Short mmCIF file of C-alpha atoms and ligand atoms in Angstrom, two decimals:
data_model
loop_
_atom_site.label_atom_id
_atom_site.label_comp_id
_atom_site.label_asym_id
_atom_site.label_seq_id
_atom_site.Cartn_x
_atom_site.Cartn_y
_atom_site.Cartn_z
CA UNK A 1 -8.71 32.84 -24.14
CA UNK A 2 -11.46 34.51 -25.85
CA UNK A 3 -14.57 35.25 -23.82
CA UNK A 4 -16.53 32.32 -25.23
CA UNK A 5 -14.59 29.96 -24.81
CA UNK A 6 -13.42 31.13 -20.95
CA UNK A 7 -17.69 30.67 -20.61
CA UNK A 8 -17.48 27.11 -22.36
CA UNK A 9 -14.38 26.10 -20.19
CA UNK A 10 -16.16 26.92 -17.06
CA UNK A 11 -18.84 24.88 -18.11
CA UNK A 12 -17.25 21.62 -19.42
CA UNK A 13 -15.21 22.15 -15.80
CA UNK A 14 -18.69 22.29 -13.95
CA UNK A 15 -19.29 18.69 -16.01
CA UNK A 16 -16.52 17.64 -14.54
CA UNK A 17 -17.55 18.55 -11.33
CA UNK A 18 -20.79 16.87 -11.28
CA UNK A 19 -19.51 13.75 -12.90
CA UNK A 20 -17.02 13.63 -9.90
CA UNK A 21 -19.25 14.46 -7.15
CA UNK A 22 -22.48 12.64 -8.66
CA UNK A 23 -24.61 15.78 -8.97
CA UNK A 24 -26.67 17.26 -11.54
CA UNK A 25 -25.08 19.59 -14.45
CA UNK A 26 -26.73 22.25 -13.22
CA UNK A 27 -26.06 22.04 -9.37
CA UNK A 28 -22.67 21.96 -10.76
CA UNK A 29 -23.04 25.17 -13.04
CA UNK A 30 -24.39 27.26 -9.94
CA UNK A 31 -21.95 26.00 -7.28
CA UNK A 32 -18.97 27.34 -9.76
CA UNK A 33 -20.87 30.23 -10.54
CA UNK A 34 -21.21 31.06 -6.70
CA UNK A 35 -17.50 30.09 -6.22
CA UNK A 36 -17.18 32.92 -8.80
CA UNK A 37 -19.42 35.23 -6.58
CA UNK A 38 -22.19 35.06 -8.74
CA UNK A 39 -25.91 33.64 -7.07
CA UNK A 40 -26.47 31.34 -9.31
CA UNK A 41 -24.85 29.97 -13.10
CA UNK A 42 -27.89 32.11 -14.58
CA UNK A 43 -26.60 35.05 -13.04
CA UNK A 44 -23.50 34.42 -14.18
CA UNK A 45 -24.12 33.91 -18.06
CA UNK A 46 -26.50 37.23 -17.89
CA UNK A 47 -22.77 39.11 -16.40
CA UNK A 48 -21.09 37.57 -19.05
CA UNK A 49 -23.27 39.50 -21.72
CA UNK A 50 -22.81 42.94 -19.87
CA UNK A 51 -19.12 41.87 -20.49
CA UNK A 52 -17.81 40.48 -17.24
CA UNK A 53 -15.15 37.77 -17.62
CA UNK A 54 -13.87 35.41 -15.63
CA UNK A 55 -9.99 36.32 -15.06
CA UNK A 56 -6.77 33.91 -15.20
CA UNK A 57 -6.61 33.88 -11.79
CA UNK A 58 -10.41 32.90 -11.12
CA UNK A 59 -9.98 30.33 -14.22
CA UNK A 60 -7.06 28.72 -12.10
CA UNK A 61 -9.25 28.41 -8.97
CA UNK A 62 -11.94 26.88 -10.76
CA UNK A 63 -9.77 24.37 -12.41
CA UNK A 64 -7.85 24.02 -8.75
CA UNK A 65 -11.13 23.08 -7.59
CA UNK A 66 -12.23 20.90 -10.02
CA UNK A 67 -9.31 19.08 -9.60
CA UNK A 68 -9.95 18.40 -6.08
CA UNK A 69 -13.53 17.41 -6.79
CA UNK A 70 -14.89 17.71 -3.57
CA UNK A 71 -17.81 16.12 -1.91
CA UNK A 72 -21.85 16.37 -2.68
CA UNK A 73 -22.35 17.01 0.32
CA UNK A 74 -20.46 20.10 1.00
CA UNK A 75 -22.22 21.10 -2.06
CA UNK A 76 -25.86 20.96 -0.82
CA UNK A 77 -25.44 22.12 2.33
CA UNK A 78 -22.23 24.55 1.64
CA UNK A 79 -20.99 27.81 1.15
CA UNK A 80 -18.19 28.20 -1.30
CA UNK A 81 -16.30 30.29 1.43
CA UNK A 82 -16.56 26.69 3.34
CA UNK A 83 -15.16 24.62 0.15
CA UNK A 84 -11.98 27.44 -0.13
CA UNK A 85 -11.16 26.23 3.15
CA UNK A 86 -12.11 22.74 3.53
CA UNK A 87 -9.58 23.02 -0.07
CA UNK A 88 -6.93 24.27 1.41
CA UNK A 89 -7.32 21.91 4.21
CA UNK A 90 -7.07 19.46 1.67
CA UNK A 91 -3.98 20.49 0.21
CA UNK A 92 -1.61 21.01 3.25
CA UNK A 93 -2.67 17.62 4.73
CA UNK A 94 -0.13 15.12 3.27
CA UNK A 95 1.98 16.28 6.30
CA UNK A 96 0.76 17.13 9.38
CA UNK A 97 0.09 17.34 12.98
CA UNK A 98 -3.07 16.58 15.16
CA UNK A 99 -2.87 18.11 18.73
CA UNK A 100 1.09 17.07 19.26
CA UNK A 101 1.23 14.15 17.20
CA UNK A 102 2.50 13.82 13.78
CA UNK A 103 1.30 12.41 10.76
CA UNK A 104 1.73 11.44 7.10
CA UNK A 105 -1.72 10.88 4.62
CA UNK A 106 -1.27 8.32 1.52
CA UNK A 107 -3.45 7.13 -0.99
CA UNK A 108 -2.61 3.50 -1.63
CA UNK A 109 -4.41 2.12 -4.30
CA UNK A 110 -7.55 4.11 -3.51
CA UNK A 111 -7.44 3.20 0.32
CA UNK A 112 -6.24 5.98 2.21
CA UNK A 113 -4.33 5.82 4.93
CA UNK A 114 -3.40 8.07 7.99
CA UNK A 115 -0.14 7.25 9.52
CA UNK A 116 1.60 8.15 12.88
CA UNK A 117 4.09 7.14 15.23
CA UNK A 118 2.69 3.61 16.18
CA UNK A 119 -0.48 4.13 14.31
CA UNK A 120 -2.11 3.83 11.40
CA UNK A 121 -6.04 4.29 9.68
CA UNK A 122 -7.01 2.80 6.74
CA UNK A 123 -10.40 4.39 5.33
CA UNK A 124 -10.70 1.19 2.18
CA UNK A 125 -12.20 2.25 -1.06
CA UNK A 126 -15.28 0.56 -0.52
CA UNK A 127 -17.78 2.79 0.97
CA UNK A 128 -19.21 0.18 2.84
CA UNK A 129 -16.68 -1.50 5.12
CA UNK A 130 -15.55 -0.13 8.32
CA UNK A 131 -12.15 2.23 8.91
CA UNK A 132 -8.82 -0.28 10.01
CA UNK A 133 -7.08 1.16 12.99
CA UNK A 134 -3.62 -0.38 13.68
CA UNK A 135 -1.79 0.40 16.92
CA UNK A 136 1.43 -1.68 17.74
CA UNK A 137 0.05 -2.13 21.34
CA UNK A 138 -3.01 -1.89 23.35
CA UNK A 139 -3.90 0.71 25.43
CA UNK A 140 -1.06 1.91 27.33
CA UNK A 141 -2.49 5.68 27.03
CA UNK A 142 0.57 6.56 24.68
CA UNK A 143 -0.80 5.73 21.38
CA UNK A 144 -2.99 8.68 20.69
CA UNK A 145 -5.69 6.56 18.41
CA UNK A 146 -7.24 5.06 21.47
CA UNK A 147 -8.24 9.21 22.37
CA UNK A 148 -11.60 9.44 20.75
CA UNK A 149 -11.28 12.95 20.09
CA UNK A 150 -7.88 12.22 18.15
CA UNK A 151 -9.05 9.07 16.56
CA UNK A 152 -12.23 11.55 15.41
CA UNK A 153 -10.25 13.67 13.87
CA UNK A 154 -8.01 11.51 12.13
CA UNK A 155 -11.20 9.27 10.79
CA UNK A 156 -12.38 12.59 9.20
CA UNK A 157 -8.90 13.35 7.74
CA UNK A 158 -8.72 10.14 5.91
CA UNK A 159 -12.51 10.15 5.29
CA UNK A 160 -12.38 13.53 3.11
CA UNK A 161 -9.61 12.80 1.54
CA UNK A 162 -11.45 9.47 0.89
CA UNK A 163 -14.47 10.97 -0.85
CA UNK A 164 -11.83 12.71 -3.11
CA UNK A 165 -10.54 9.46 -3.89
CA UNK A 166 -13.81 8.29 -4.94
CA UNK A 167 -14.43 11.17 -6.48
CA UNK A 168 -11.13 10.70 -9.08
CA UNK A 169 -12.70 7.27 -9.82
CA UNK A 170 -16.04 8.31 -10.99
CA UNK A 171 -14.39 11.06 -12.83
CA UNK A 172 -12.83 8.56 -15.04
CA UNK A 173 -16.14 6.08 -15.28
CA UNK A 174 -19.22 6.98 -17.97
CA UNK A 175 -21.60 9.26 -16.84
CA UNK A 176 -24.38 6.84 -16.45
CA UNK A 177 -22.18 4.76 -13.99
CA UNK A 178 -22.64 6.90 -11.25
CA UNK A 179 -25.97 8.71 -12.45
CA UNK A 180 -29.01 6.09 -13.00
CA UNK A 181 -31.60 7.64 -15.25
CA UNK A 182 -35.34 7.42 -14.60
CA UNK A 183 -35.87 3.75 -14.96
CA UNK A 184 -32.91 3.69 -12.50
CA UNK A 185 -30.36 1.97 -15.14
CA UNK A 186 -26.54 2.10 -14.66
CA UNK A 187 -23.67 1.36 -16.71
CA UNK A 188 -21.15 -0.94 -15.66
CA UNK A 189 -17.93 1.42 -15.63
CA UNK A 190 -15.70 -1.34 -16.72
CA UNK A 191 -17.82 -4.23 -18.61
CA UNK A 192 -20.26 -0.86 -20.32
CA UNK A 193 -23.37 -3.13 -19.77
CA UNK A 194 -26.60 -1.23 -18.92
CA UNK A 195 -28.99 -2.64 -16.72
CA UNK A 196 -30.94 -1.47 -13.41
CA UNK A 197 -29.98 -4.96 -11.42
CA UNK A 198 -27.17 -6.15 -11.10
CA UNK A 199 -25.44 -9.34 -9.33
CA UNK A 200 -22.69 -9.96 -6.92
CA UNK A 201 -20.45 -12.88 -7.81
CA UNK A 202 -19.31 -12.67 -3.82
CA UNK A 203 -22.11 -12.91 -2.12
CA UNK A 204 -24.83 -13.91 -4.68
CA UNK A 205 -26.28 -9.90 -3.85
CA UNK A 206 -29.48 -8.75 -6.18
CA UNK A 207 -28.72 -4.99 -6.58
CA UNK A 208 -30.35 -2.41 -7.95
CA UNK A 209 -28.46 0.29 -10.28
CA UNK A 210 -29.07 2.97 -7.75
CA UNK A 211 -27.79 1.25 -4.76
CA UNK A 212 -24.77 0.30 -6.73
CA UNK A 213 -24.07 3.60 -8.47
CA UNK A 214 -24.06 4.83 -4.40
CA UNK A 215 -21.47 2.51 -3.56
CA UNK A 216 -19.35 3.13 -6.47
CA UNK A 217 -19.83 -0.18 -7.83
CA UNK A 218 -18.79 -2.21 -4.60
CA UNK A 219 -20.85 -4.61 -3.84
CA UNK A 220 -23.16 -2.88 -0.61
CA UNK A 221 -23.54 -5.69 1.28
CA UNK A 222 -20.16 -7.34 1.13
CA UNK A 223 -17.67 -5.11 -0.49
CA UNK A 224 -16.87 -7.06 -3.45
CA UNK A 225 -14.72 -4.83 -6.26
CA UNK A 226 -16.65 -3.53 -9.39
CA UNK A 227 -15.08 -6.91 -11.32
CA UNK A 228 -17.32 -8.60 -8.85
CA UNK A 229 -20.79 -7.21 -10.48
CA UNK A 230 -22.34 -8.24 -13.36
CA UNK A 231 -25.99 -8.08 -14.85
CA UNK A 232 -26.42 -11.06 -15.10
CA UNK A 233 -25.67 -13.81 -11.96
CA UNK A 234 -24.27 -16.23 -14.75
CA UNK A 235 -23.10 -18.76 -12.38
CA UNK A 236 -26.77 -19.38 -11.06
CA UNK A 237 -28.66 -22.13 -12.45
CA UNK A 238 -31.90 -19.41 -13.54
CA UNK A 239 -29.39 -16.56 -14.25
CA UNK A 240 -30.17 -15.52 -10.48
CA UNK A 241 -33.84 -14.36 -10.97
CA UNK A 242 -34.90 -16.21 -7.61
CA UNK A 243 -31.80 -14.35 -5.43
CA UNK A 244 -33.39 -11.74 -3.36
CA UNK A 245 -33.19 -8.01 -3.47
CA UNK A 246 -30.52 -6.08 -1.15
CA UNK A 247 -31.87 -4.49 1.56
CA UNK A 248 -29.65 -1.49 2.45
CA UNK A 249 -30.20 2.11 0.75
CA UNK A 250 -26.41 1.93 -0.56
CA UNK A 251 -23.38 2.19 1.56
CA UNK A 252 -22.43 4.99 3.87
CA UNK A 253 -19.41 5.58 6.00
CA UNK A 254 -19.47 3.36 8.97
CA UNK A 255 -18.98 5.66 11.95
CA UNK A 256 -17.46 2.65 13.91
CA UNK A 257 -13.55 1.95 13.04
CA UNK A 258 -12.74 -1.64 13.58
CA UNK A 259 -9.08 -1.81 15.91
CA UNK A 260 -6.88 -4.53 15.93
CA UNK A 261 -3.27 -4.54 17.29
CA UNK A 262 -0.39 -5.67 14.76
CA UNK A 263 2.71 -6.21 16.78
CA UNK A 264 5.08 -4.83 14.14
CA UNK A 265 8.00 -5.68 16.50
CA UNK A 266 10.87 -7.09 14.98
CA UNK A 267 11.14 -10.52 16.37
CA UNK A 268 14.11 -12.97 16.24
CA UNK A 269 13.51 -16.51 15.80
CA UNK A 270 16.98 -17.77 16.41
CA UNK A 271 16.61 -21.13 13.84
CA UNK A 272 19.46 -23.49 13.09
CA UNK A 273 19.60 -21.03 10.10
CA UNK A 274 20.28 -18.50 11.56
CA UNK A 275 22.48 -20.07 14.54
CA UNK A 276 24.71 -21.38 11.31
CA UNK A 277 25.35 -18.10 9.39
CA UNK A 278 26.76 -16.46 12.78
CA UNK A 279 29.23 -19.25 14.05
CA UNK A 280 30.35 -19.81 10.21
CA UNK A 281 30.92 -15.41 10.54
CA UNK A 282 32.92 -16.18 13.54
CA UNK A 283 34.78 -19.28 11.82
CA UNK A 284 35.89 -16.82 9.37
CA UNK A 285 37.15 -14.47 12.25
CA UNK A 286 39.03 -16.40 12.90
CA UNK A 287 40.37 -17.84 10.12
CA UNK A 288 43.80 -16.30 9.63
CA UNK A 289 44.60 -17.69 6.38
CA UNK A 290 43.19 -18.99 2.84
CA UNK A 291 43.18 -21.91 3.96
CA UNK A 292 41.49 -21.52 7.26
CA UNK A 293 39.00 -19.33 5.41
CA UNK A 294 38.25 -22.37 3.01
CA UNK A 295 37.79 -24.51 5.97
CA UNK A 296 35.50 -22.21 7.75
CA UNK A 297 33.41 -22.00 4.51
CA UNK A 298 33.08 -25.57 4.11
CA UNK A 299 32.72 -26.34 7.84
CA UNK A 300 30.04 -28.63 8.72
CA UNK A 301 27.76 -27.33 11.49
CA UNK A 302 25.03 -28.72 13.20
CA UNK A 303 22.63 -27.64 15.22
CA UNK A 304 20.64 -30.34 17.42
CA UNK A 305 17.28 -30.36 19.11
CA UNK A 306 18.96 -28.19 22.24
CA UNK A 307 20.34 -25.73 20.02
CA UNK A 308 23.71 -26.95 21.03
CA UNK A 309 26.02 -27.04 18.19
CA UNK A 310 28.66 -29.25 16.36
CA UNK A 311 31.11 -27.73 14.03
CA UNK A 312 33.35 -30.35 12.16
CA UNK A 313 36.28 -28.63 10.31
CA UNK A 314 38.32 -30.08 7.64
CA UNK A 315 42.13 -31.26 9.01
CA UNK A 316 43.88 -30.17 5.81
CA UNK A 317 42.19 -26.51 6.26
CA UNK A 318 42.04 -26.42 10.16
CA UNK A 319 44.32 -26.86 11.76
CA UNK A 320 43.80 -29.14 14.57
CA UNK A 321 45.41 -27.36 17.52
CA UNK A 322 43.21 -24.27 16.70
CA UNK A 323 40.85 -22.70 19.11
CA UNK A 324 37.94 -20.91 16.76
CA UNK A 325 37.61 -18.19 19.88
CA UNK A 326 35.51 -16.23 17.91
CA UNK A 327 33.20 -18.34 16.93
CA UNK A 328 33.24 -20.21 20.71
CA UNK A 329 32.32 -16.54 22.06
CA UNK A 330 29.43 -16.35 19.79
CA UNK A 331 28.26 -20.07 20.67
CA UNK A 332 28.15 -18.61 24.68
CA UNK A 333 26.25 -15.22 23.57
CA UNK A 334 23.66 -17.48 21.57
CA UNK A 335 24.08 -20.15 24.85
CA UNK A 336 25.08 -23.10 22.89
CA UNK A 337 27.32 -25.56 23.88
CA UNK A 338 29.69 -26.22 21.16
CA UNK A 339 31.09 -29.24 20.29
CA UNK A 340 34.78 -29.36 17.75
CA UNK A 341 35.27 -32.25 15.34
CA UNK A 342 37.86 -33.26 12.47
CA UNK A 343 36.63 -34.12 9.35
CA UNK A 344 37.73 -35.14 6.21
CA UNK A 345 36.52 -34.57 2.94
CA UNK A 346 37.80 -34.29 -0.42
CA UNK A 347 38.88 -30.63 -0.52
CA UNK A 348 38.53 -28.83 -3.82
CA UNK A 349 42.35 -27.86 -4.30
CA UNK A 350 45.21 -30.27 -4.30
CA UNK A 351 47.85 -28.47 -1.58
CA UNK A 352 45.75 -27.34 0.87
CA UNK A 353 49.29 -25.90 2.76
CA UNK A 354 49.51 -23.03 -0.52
CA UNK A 355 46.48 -21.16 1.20
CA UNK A 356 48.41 -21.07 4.85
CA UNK A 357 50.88 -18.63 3.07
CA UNK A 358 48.60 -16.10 2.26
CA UNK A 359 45.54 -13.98 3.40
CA UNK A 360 44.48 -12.70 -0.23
CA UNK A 361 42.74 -15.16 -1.94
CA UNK A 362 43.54 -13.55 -5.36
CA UNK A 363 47.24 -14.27 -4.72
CA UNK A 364 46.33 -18.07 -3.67
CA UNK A 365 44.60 -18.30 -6.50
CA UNK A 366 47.29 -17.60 -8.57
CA UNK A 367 49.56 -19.94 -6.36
CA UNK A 368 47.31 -22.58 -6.65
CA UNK A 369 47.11 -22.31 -10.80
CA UNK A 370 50.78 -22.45 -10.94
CA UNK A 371 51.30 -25.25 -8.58
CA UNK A 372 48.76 -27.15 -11.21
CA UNK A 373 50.54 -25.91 -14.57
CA UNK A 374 53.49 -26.90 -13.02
CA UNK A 375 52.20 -30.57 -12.34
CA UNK A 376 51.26 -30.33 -15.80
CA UNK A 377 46.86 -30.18 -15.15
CA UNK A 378 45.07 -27.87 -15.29
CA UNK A 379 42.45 -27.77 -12.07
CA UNK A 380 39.84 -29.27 -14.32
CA UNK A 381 40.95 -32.09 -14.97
CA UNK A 382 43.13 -33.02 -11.27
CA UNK A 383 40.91 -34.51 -8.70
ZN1 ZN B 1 -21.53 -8.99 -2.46
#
């Protein structure tokens, strides 16, 4: 890489930077230049003429962070030493532990989401609505969210890698989405419309292009998406001119997390369903046979208001004198009463005795195709 374009590459990664992190060019310029150990971008391009260069290896941490685009904030009030680490923080925190208990980080969708044994905290996309805590039971001093200092630390986790999120999205948006100019107009990162109001379809919200270039184009007051907001509110009678302006300065993080308990339990709801599929299992347990096996497929079992059941087998498959014992021992584990009957039915094969010779249905198939060529039908056409 020649030396002027290593100088224009560090530049277009500063734009970059700013467009993620919603800061000027030039805040952008100096906070690479000091990650490079220079005071100040200025300071930089004057080294650059006495012949300093940026190396590969300083190139690659540039671009590494870049990449990671992280926030404004750390940026105004930082020290690059502070981003390295906060970075590599960053980077090790898919997997992890907090005091003794461990956790996994995802970004799904854009919400990210902090996950533990029992746990979970969802920090959504929309900068305006609160952190989800999920716990599978209340308080019973296991679950470590209900710790303040714990749930603290995990809020910030997600929260960072949150901002980096956001930070991805805007990267991808036009400048002017996320940076009003002077007469405060924005660009609508998906529709491209310019305008400095704007409308939520949700909750009929007057919005100014600042206040929604803050909230990354969700709605501030109630969260709506960015396909939500248009500049015009269309669906009101005098396109929404009498709707009145939002108070709020533009979302923040809400310090409070909202908890709710999700009982994740598996749960059985033994249903007549259910109750069915296990006593026809058992049925076939039991069935020795092809035949038996056909009759425990095509058994007809009930199950009344009392969960008590009533299994009616076929006579020419069952025969009569047989005790299902499996499927009676799984009736007394469920506690149903069971209750035998003899049906009959027109069965789908003509000698229902050729399946009591044989457990392999393949070779009572082939019986049973015989037996019809023999009586000169095929199975087709016998009923
Ligand atoms: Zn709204």
């Amino acid at each position: 890489m020649t030396e002027t374009r290593k100088l224009s590459s560090l530049k277009h990664l500063a734009k970059r930077y700013a467009r993620a992190n919603r800061i000027t060019q030039h805040q952008a310029l100096d906070l690479v230049a000091g990650k490079l150990g220079f005071a100040n971008w200025i300071k930089l391009v004057s080294a650059c003429k006495n012949e300093w260069m940026p190396d590969s290896d300083q190139m690659a941490s540039i671009e590494a962070f870049v990449a990671h685009a992280l926030p404004a904030a750390d940026f105004r009030t930082g020290h690059p030493e502070i981003l390295t680490r906060r970075f590599a923080y960053l980077e090790q925190a898919e997997h992890g532990t907090i005091g003794d208990h461990a956790y996994r980080l995802q970004v799904i969708f854009h919400d990210v989401v902090v996950a533990g044994d029992g746990w979970s905290i969802k920090v959504p996309e929309n900068l305006g609505a609160a952190p989800i805590v999920e716990t599978s039971t209340e308080n019973d001093g296991r679950c470590p969210v209900f710790d303040p200092e714990f749930l603290q630390e995990a809020l910030s986790l997600a929260r960072e890698r949150a901002i980096q999120v956001r930070g991805e999205i805007s990267t991808n948006w036009p400048r002017r989405s996320t940076k009003p100019d002077l007469d405060g107009v924005v660009r609508h990162p998906l529709w491209g419309s310019d305008s400095d109001v704007w409308f939520c379809l949700h909750c009929n919200g007057k919005i100014t292009g600042a206040q929604i270039a803050q909230s990354l184009w969700h709605c501030p007051a109630c969260g709506a998406s960015p396909l939500d907001i248009f500049d015009t509110a269309f669906w009101c009678e005098e396109g929404g001119e009498s709707l009145r302006p939002m108070k709020t300065n533009g979302a923040v993080d809400r310090a409070e997390a909202d908890f709710c308990v999700v009982d994740d339990k598996p749960r059985l709801d033994l249903n007549e369903e259910k109750i069915i599929l296990l006593i026809r299992s058992a049925l076939l347990e039991d069935a020795t046979n092809i035949s038996e096996k056909l009759g425990a497929l095509r058994a007809e079992i009930n199950v009344d208001d009392e969960n008590d059941v009533c299994i009616a087998l076929e006579e020419d498959l069952w025969p009569q004198d047989k005790e299902p014992i499996k499927a009676l021992i799984v009736a007394a584990q469920l506690g149903l009463e069971v209750e035998f009957e003899s049906m009959w039915s027109t069965i789908p094969f003509a000698w229902p005795g050729l399946g009591e010779g044989t457990a392999s249905t393949s070779e009572y198939t082939q019986m049973m195709l015989d037996a019809y060529a023999q009586h000169g039908a095929s199975p087709d056409t016998e009923t």
